[in-house]
mmCIF file of C-alpha atoms in Angstrom:
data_model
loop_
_atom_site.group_PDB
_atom_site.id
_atom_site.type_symbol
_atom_site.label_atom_id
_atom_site.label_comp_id
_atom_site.label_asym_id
_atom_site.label_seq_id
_atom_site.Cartn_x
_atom_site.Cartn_y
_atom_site.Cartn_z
ATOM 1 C CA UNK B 1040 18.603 24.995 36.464
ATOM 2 C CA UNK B 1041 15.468 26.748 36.267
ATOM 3 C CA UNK B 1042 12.305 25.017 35.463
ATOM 4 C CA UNK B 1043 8.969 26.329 35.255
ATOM 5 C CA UNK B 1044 5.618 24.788 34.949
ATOM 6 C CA UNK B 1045 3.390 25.941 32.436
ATOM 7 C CA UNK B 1046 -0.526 25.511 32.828
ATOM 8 C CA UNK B 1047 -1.665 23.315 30.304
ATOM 9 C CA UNK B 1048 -3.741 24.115 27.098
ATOM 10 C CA UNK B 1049 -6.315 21.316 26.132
ATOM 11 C CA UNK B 1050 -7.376 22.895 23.217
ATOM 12 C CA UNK B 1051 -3.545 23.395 21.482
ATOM 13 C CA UNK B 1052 -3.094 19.820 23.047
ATOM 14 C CA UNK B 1053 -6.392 18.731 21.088
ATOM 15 C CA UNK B 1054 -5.089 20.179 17.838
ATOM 16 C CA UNK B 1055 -1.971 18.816 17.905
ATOM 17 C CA UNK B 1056 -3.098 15.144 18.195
ATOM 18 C CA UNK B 1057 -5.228 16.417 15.094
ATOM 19 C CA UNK B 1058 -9.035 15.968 16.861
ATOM 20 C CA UNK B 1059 -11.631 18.798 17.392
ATOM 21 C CA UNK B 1060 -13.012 19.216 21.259
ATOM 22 C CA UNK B 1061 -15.343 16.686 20.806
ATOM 23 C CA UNK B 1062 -12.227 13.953 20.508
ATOM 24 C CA UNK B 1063 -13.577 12.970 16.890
ATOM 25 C CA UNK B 1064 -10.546 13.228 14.121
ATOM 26 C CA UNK B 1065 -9.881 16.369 12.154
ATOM 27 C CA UNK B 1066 -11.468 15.517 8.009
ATOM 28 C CA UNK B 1067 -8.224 16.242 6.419
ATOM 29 C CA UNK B 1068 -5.886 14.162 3.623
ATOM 30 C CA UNK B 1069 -3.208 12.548 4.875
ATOM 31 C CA UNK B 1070 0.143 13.907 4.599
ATOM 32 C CA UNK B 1071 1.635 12.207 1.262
ATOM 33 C CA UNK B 1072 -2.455 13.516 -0.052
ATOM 34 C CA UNK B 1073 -3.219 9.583 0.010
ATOM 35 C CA UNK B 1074 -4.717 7.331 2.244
ATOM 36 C CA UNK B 1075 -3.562 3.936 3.250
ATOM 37 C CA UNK B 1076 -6.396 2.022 1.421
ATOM 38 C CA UNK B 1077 -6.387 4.581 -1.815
ATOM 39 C CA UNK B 1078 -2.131 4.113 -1.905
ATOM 40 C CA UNK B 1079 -3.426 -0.123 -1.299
ATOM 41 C CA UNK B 1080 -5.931 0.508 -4.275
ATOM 42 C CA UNK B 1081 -3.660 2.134 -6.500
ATOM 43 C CA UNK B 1082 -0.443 -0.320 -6.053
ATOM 44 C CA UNK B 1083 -3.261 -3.731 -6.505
ATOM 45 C CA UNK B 1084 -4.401 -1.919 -9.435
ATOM 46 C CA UNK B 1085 -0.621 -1.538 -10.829
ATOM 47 C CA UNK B 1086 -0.029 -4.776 -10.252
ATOM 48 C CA UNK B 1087 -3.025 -6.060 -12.635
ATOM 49 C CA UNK B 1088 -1.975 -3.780 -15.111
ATOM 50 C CA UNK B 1089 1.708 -5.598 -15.506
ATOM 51 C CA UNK B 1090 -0.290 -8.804 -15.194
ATOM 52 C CA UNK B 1091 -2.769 -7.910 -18.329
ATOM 53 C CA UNK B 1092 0.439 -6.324 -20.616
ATOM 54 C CA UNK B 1093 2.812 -9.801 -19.674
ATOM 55 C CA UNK B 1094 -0.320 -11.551 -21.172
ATOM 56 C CA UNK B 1095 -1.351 -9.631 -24.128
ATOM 57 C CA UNK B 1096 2.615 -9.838 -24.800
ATOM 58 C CA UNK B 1097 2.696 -13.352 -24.203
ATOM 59 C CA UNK B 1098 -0.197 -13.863 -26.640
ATOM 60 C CA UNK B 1099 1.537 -11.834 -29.052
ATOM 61 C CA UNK B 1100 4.616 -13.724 -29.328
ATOM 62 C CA UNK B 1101 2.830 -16.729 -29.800
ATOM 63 C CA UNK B 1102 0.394 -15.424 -32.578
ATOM 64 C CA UNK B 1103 4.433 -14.551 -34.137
ATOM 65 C CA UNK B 1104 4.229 -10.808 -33.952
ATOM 66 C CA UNK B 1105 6.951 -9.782 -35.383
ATOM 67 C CA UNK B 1106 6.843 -6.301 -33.096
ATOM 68 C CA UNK B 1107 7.233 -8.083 -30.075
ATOM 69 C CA UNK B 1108 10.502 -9.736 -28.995
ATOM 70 C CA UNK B 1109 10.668 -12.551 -26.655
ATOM 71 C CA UNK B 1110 12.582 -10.346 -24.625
ATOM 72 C CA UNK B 1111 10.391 -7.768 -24.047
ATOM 73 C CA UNK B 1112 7.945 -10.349 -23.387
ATOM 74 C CA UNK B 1113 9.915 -12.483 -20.527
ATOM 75 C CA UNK B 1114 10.860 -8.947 -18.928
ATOM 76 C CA UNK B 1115 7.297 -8.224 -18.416
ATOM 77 C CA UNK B 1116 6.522 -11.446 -17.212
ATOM 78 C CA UNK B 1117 8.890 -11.046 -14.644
ATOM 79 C CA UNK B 1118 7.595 -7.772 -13.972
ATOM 80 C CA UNK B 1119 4.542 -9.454 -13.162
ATOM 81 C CA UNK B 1120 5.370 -11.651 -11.354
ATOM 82 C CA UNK B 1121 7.514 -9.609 -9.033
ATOM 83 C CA UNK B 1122 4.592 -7.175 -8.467
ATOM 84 C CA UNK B 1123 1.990 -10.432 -7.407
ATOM 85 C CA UNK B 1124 4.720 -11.591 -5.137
ATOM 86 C CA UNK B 1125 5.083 -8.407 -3.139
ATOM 87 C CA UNK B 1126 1.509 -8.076 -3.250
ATOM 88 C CA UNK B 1127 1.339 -11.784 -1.548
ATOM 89 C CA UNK B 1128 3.899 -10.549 1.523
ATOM 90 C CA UNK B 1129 1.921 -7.206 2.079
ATOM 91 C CA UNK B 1130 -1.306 -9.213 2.076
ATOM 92 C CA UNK B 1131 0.345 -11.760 4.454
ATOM 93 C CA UNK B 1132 2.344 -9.170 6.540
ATOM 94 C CA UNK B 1133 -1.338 -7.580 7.508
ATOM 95 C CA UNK B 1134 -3.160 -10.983 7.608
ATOM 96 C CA UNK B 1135 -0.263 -11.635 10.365
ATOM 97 C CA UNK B 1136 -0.929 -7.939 11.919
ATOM 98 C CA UNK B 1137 -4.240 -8.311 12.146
ATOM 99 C CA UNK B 1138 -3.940 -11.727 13.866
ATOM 100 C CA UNK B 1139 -1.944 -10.328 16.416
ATOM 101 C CA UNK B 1140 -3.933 -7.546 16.966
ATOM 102 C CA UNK B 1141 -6.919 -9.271 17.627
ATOM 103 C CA UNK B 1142 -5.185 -11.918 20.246
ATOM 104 C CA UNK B 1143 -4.014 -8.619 22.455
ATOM 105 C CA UNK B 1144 -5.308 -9.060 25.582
ATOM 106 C CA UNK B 1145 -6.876 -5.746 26.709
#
């Protein structure tokens, strides 16, 4: 087996960890085109929009709508509340990430 040593290249080394000489990060989007706090933003927003239709639907059916079944109406409550849960274990999952990250010893 023949191995050979090849010198290394800071500045391909650089841009492939995706920072500029100076170490700081390349400004670019993110590969999906989102970030992390705009795909956060988006999905909490999502969430209060199934929240606001279950309750306009809700108040429907109980001002006898005849448009809206009951149906329709528990479906999007459950929608709802679906949505708020997974929102709760995301927002706990990070709360608990966070928490560990800060007792790391460095």
């Amino acid at each position: 087996m023949d191995l050979k040593l090849k010198p290394f290249d800071f500045a391909s080394a650089v841009a492939r960890a995706g920072l500029t000489p100076q170490g700081q990060p390349v400004a670019k989007a993110a590969p999906g085109g989102t970030s992390f706090a705009d795909a956060m933003s988006s999905a909490l927003k999502s969430v209060s929009a199934q929240q606001n239709e279950a309750s306009r639907l809700q108040r429907e059916v109980q001002l006898d709508n005849p448009t809206v079944s009951l149906e329709e109406t528990m479906v999007a409550m459950q929608k709802a509340q679906i949505g708020f849960q997974a929102t709760l274990q995301v927002r706990n999952r990070l709360v608990s990430a966070y928490s560990e990250i800060m007792n790391m010893q460095v």
